[in-house]
Amino acid sequence: MSAKQPADEHAVAAEVFATLGTGEQVEPVSVRVEGFDLAAAYRVAAEVHAMRVVCGEHCVGRKIGFTNRTIWAEYGVGAPIWGFMYDRTVGELPAGKGEIDLRGLSEPRIEPEIVFALGRAPEPGMDAAQLLACIDYVAHGFEIVQSIFPGWKFAAADTVAAFGLHGALRIGPWQRVAGRETQWLAALASFEIDLSCDNKHVDRGRAVNVIDGPLHALRHLVEVLAADPSQPPLAAGEIVTTGTLTRAFPVAAGQTWTTLLHGIELPGLRLHMA
């Protein structure tokens, strides 16, 4: 193996941005760039984000990745990450079903998640009830994640730089929080979900897989952002998707993926891959 190159974060950002929407892949940055750690990766991610905004994309929220501790060993990571989401990558499934075009995504995989719509900005130190008071709506969604690194082989820093692995998010019907706070607190800590492909059951997930529950994942993101003043804190109006409740599974055109939730008043989804 050749010696690692000196860090050139601008070059890394340009390389990552060039893969956007192409389905192309590159060698992991951490393999070939000296000192490419999480701090460097978040600086690269900020630069890629700025490039996307210049090209007309509008940030609508954040995704939290690797919140499911049951899959950390599979991917060789030991903590969650986060990334931006955009109006061009996020869409809704108002009837709970729809289709998504996989073209331009690199080795896409599917993740069933819980999504929050923030009514006000959460703050560090808030407990679960206080965080819930910041949320106007809850939904179930499918995130389609991707890896611009072949075979899903990477270090955590690579994933941060490469869009936080975010490819797309499709959100089911929104449910209002106000007036049912006690029920939401209990359900978000204890529900289960079944994931199926073409009517074949493939996995069962639980709320506690996601750092003890989606509200805990939100708290983690709030604390991480507070510790990094170079990154914008969460704001009212943002959407936050909190990480996969099951393992992430490869998807292919022609498949139809469905979910069924237990112990929470959220409808299952049906998403066809095109």
Short mmCIF file of C-alpha atoms in Angstrom, two decimals:
data_model
loop_
_atom_site.label_atom_id
_atom_site.label_comp_id
_atom_site.label_asym_id
_atom_site.label_seq_id
_atom_site.Cartn_x
_atom_site.Cartn_y
_atom_site.Cartn_z
CA MET A 1 0.00 0.00 0.00
CA SER A 2 1.33 3.46 -0.89
CA ALA A 3 1.93 6.06 1.80
CA LYS A 4 -1.02 8.17 2.82
CA GLN A 5 -1.38 11.60 1.26
CA PRO A 6 -1.28 14.83 3.29
CA ALA A 7 -4.77 16.02 4.18
CA ASP A 8 -6.40 18.30 1.58
CA GLU A 9 -9.94 18.72 2.82
CA HIS A 10 -10.99 20.90 -0.11
CA ALA A 11 -9.94 18.15 -2.52
CA VAL A 12 -11.82 15.54 -0.49
CA ALA A 13 -14.97 17.68 -0.51
CA ALA A 14 -14.72 18.17 -4.27
CA GLU A 15 -14.27 14.43 -4.81
CA VAL A 16 -17.25 13.54 -2.62
CA PHE A 17 -19.45 16.18 -4.25
CA ALA A 18 -18.54 14.88 -7.71
CA THR A 19 -20.11 11.51 -6.87
CA LEU A 20 -23.49 13.05 -6.00
CA GLY A 21 -26.26 11.51 -8.06
CA THR A 22 -23.88 9.47 -10.20
CA GLY A 23 -23.84 6.12 -8.41
CA GLU A 24 -20.04 6.20 -8.66
CA GLN A 25 -17.77 5.06 -5.84
CA VAL A 26 -14.30 5.94 -4.58
CA GLU A 27 -11.74 4.46 -2.22
CA PRO A 28 -12.36 5.35 1.45
CA VAL A 29 -10.72 8.65 2.33
CA SER A 30 -9.35 7.30 5.61
CA VAL A 31 -7.31 4.71 3.70
CA ARG A 32 -5.38 7.27 1.68
CA VAL A 33 -5.45 10.61 3.52
CA GLU A 34 -3.25 11.17 6.54
CA GLY A 35 -5.04 12.17 9.75
CA PHE A 36 -8.55 11.96 8.32
CA ASP A 37 -10.55 11.80 11.54
CA LEU A 38 -14.10 12.76 12.55
CA ALA A 39 -13.21 16.40 13.08
CA ALA A 40 -11.80 16.61 9.56
CA ALA A 41 -14.76 14.69 8.18
CA TYR A 42 -17.30 17.14 9.64
CA ARG A 43 -15.35 20.03 8.12
CA VAL A 44 -15.52 18.26 4.76
CA ALA A 45 -19.24 17.58 5.26
CA ALA A 46 -19.82 21.29 5.92
CA GLU A 47 -18.03 22.17 2.69
CA VAL A 48 -20.03 19.59 0.72
CA HIS A 49 -23.20 20.97 2.29
CA ALA A 50 -22.27 24.48 1.13
CA MET A 51 -21.71 23.16 -2.41
CA ARG A 52 -25.14 21.56 -2.43
CA VAL A 53 -26.80 24.75 -1.24
CA VAL A 54 -25.04 26.76 -3.97
CA CYS A 55 -26.43 24.26 -6.49
CA GLY A 56 -29.98 25.00 -5.34
CA GLU A 57 -30.65 22.40 -2.65
CA HIS A 58 -32.39 23.57 0.51
CA CYS A 59 -31.61 21.95 3.86
CA VAL A 60 -34.76 20.61 5.52
CA GLY A 61 -33.20 18.80 8.48
CA ARG A 62 -30.74 16.21 9.75
CA LYS A 63 -30.33 12.47 9.74
CA ILE A 64 -28.74 10.56 12.58
CA GLY A 65 -26.85 7.44 11.55
CA PHE A 66 -25.50 4.42 13.40
CA THR A 67 -27.87 4.92 16.33
CA ASN A 68 -28.67 1.19 16.24
CA ARG A 69 -26.00 -0.37 18.44
CA THR A 70 -26.87 -3.86 17.23
CA ILE A 71 -25.21 -3.09 13.87
CA TRP A 72 -22.06 -1.29 15.09
CA ALA A 73 -19.91 -4.40 14.80
CA GLU A 74 -21.15 -5.03 11.24
CA TYR A 75 -19.97 -1.61 10.08
CA GLY A 76 -16.96 -1.20 12.34
CA VAL A 77 -18.25 1.92 14.11
CA GLY A 78 -18.72 2.74 17.77
CA ALA A 79 -20.92 5.86 17.90
CA PRO A 80 -23.65 7.66 15.94
CA ILE A 81 -22.99 10.20 13.19
CA TRP A 82 -25.18 12.88 11.62
CA GLY A 83 -25.67 14.55 8.25
CA PHE A 84 -27.85 17.06 6.42
CA MET A 85 -31.03 16.29 4.43
CA TYR A 86 -32.44 18.32 1.56
CA ASP A 87 -35.63 19.18 -0.28
CA ARG A 88 -34.35 17.09 -3.20
CA THR A 89 -33.79 14.00 -1.03
CA VAL A 90 -36.84 14.12 1.27
CA GLY A 91 -40.40 13.36 0.22
CA GLU A 92 -43.68 12.31 1.79
CA LEU A 93 -45.94 9.29 1.46
CA PRO A 94 -49.25 10.83 2.57
CA ALA A 95 -51.17 7.61 1.95
CA GLY A 96 -48.38 5.45 3.42
CA LYS A 97 -47.29 4.05 0.08
CA GLY A 98 -45.34 5.09 -2.97
CA GLU A 99 -42.34 4.51 -5.22
CA ILE A 100 -38.72 5.64 -5.20
CA ASP A 101 -36.20 5.77 -8.04
CA LEU A 102 -32.88 4.21 -7.02
CA ARG A 103 -30.92 5.53 -9.98
CA GLY A 104 -27.88 7.56 -8.97
CA LEU A 105 -27.54 5.89 -5.57
CA SER A 106 -24.50 3.80 -4.66
CA GLU A 107 -25.25 0.33 -3.23
CA PRO A 108 -28.54 1.55 -1.67
CA ARG A 109 -29.94 0.00 1.49
CA ILE A 110 -33.23 0.55 3.32
CA GLU A 111 -33.73 1.61 6.93
CA PRO A 112 -37.09 1.92 8.74
CA GLU A 113 -36.95 4.90 11.09
CA ILE A 114 -38.87 7.32 13.30
CA VAL A 115 -38.97 10.93 12.08
CA PHE A 116 -39.62 14.07 14.11
CA ALA A 117 -40.83 17.49 12.91
CA LEU A 118 -39.53 20.14 15.31
CA GLY A 119 -41.84 22.92 16.46
CA ARG A 120 -39.09 24.61 18.45
CA ALA A 121 -35.38 24.18 18.94
CA PRO A 122 -34.36 21.53 21.48
CA GLU A 123 -31.62 22.44 23.94
CA PRO A 124 -28.81 20.53 25.66
CA GLY A 125 -29.74 18.96 28.97
CA MET A 126 -33.40 18.37 28.12
CA ASP A 127 -34.99 15.13 29.30
CA ALA A 128 -37.29 12.99 27.15
CA ALA A 129 -40.45 14.90 28.11
CA GLN A 130 -38.83 18.25 27.39
CA LEU A 131 -37.55 17.03 24.04
CA LEU A 132 -41.00 15.74 23.13
CA ALA A 133 -42.40 19.20 23.90
CA CYS A 134 -40.17 20.51 21.09
CA ILE A 135 -41.71 18.09 18.57
CA ASP A 136 -44.91 18.99 16.72
CA TYR A 137 -45.31 15.79 14.71
CA VAL A 138 -44.03 12.20 14.65
CA ALA A 139 -43.95 9.90 11.61
CA HIS A 140 -42.52 6.63 10.43
CA GLY A 141 -40.25 6.77 7.42
CA PHE A 142 -37.90 4.85 5.17
CA GLU A 143 -34.41 6.21 4.73
CA ILE A 144 -32.53 4.95 1.70
CA VAL A 145 -28.86 5.07 2.62
CA GLN A 146 -25.94 4.70 0.24
CA SER A 147 -22.20 4.16 0.32
CA ILE A 148 -19.88 5.81 -2.15
CA PHE A 149 -17.26 3.38 -0.81
CA PRO A 150 -17.33 -0.09 -2.41
CA GLY A 151 -18.76 -2.94 -0.38
CA TRP A 152 -19.83 -0.70 2.48
CA LYS A 153 -16.27 -0.77 3.81
CA PHE A 154 -15.23 2.42 5.54
CA ALA A 155 -14.29 4.16 8.78
CA ALA A 156 -16.77 6.37 10.61
CA ALA A 157 -15.02 9.50 9.32
CA ASP A 158 -15.59 8.38 5.73
CA THR A 159 -19.34 8.11 6.28
CA VAL A 160 -19.56 11.60 7.76
CA ALA A 161 -17.82 13.12 4.74
CA ALA A 162 -19.95 11.15 2.27
CA PHE A 163 -23.36 12.73 2.93
CA GLY A 164 -23.72 10.89 6.25
CA LEU A 165 -24.64 7.94 3.99
CA HIS A 166 -27.93 9.74 3.24
CA GLY A 167 -29.54 9.05 -0.11
CA ALA A 168 -33.25 9.73 0.36
CA LEU A 169 -36.01 9.80 2.96
CA ARG A 170 -39.68 9.00 2.43
CA ILE A 171 -42.00 9.96 5.28
CA GLY A 172 -45.38 8.43 6.09
CA PRO A 173 -48.41 10.26 7.53
CA TRP A 174 -47.57 12.74 10.27
CA GLN A 175 -49.20 12.33 13.69
CA ARG A 176 -49.64 15.28 16.06
CA VAL A 177 -47.96 15.13 19.45
CA ALA A 178 -49.95 17.77 21.35
CA GLY A 179 -52.58 16.35 23.68
CA ARG A 180 -51.11 12.86 23.73
CA GLU A 181 -47.69 13.46 25.25
CA THR A 182 -47.93 10.70 27.85
CA GLN A 183 -48.85 8.09 25.23
CA TRP A 184 -46.05 9.21 22.90
CA LEU A 185 -43.44 9.07 25.65
CA ALA A 186 -44.37 5.48 26.47
CA ALA A 187 -44.74 4.33 22.87
CA LEU A 188 -41.50 5.86 21.61
CA ALA A 189 -39.60 3.93 24.27
CA SER A 190 -41.22 0.53 23.75
CA PHE A 191 -42.67 -0.07 20.26
CA GLU A 192 -41.58 -2.79 17.82
CA ILE A 193 -41.53 -2.97 14.03
CA ASP A 194 -41.55 -5.74 11.42
CA LEU A 195 -39.81 -5.24 8.08
CA SER A 196 -40.73 -7.30 5.00
CA CYS A 197 -39.62 -7.48 1.37
CA ASP A 198 -42.01 -8.79 -1.27
CA ASN A 199 -44.23 -10.18 1.50
CA LYS A 200 -41.34 -12.06 3.13
CA HIS A 201 -40.47 -11.08 6.69
CA VAL A 202 -36.79 -10.09 6.98
CA ASP A 203 -36.30 -8.48 10.39
CA ARG A 204 -37.88 -7.18 13.59
CA GLY A 205 -36.70 -3.99 15.27
CA ARG A 206 -37.34 -2.35 18.61
CA ALA A 207 -37.36 1.21 19.87
CA VAL A 208 -34.58 0.45 22.33
CA ASN A 209 -32.24 -0.47 19.45
CA VAL A 210 -31.95 3.25 18.67
CA ILE A 211 -29.83 4.38 21.65
CA ASP A 212 -32.66 3.34 23.98
CA GLY A 213 -35.29 5.05 21.84
CA PRO A 214 -35.71 7.77 19.19
CA LEU A 215 -35.93 10.56 21.78
CA HIS A 216 -32.56 9.46 23.15
CA ALA A 217 -31.17 9.66 19.61
CA LEU A 218 -32.48 13.21 19.33
CA ARG A 219 -30.88 14.10 22.66
CA HIS A 220 -27.56 12.69 21.44
CA LEU A 221 -27.67 14.89 18.33
CA VAL A 222 -28.51 17.99 20.35
CA GLU A 223 -25.55 17.36 22.66
CA VAL A 224 -23.14 16.65 19.79
CA LEU A 225 -24.12 19.86 17.99
CA ALA A 226 -23.79 21.88 21.19
CA ALA A 227 -20.22 20.63 21.57
CA ASP A 228 -19.32 21.77 18.04
CA PRO A 229 -20.04 25.50 17.57
CA SER A 230 -18.89 25.29 13.95
CA GLN A 231 -22.09 23.37 13.12
CA PRO A 232 -25.58 24.90 13.18
CA PRO A 233 -27.82 23.78 16.05
CA LEU A 234 -31.22 22.28 15.36
CA ALA A 235 -33.93 24.84 14.65
CA ALA A 236 -37.70 24.99 14.62
CA GLY A 237 -39.08 23.63 11.35
CA GLU A 238 -36.35 21.02 10.86
CA ILE A 239 -37.04 17.33 10.27
CA VAL A 240 -34.90 14.80 12.12
CA THR A 241 -34.80 11.11 11.26
CA THR A 242 -33.41 9.11 14.14
CA GLY A 243 -31.75 6.00 12.71
CA THR A 244 -32.63 2.51 11.64
CA LEU A 245 -34.69 0.29 13.90
CA THR A 246 -33.61 -2.89 12.11
CA ARG A 247 -30.56 -3.95 10.17
CA ALA A 248 -30.05 -2.08 6.90
CA PHE A 249 -30.83 -4.26 3.87
CA PRO A 250 -29.71 -3.92 0.23
CA VAL A 251 -32.49 -2.89 -2.12
CA ALA A 252 -33.01 -3.41 -5.84
CA ALA A 253 -35.42 -2.19 -8.49
CA GLY A 254 -38.61 -4.23 -8.58
CA GLN A 255 -38.75 -4.93 -4.84
CA THR A 256 -41.54 -3.75 -2.54
CA TRP A 257 -40.71 -3.15 1.11
CA THR A 258 -43.33 -2.91 3.85
CA THR A 259 -43.46 -2.34 7.59
CA LEU A 260 -45.88 -3.11 10.41
CA LEU A 261 -45.54 -1.28 13.74
CA HIS A 262 -46.66 -2.57 17.14
CA GLY A 263 -47.30 -0.53 20.26
CA ILE A 264 -47.34 2.89 18.61
CA GLU A 265 -50.04 4.65 16.61
CA LEU A 266 -48.12 4.98 13.37
CA PRO A 267 -49.21 3.28 10.15
CA GLY A 268 -46.90 0.89 8.34
CA LEU A 269 -45.44 1.87 4.97
CA ARG A 270 -45.25 0.31 1.52
CA LEU A 271 -42.43 1.48 -0.76
CA HIS A 272 -41.72 0.13 -4.25
CA MET A 273 -38.20 0.33 -5.67
CA ALA A 274 -37.95 1.58 -9.26
#
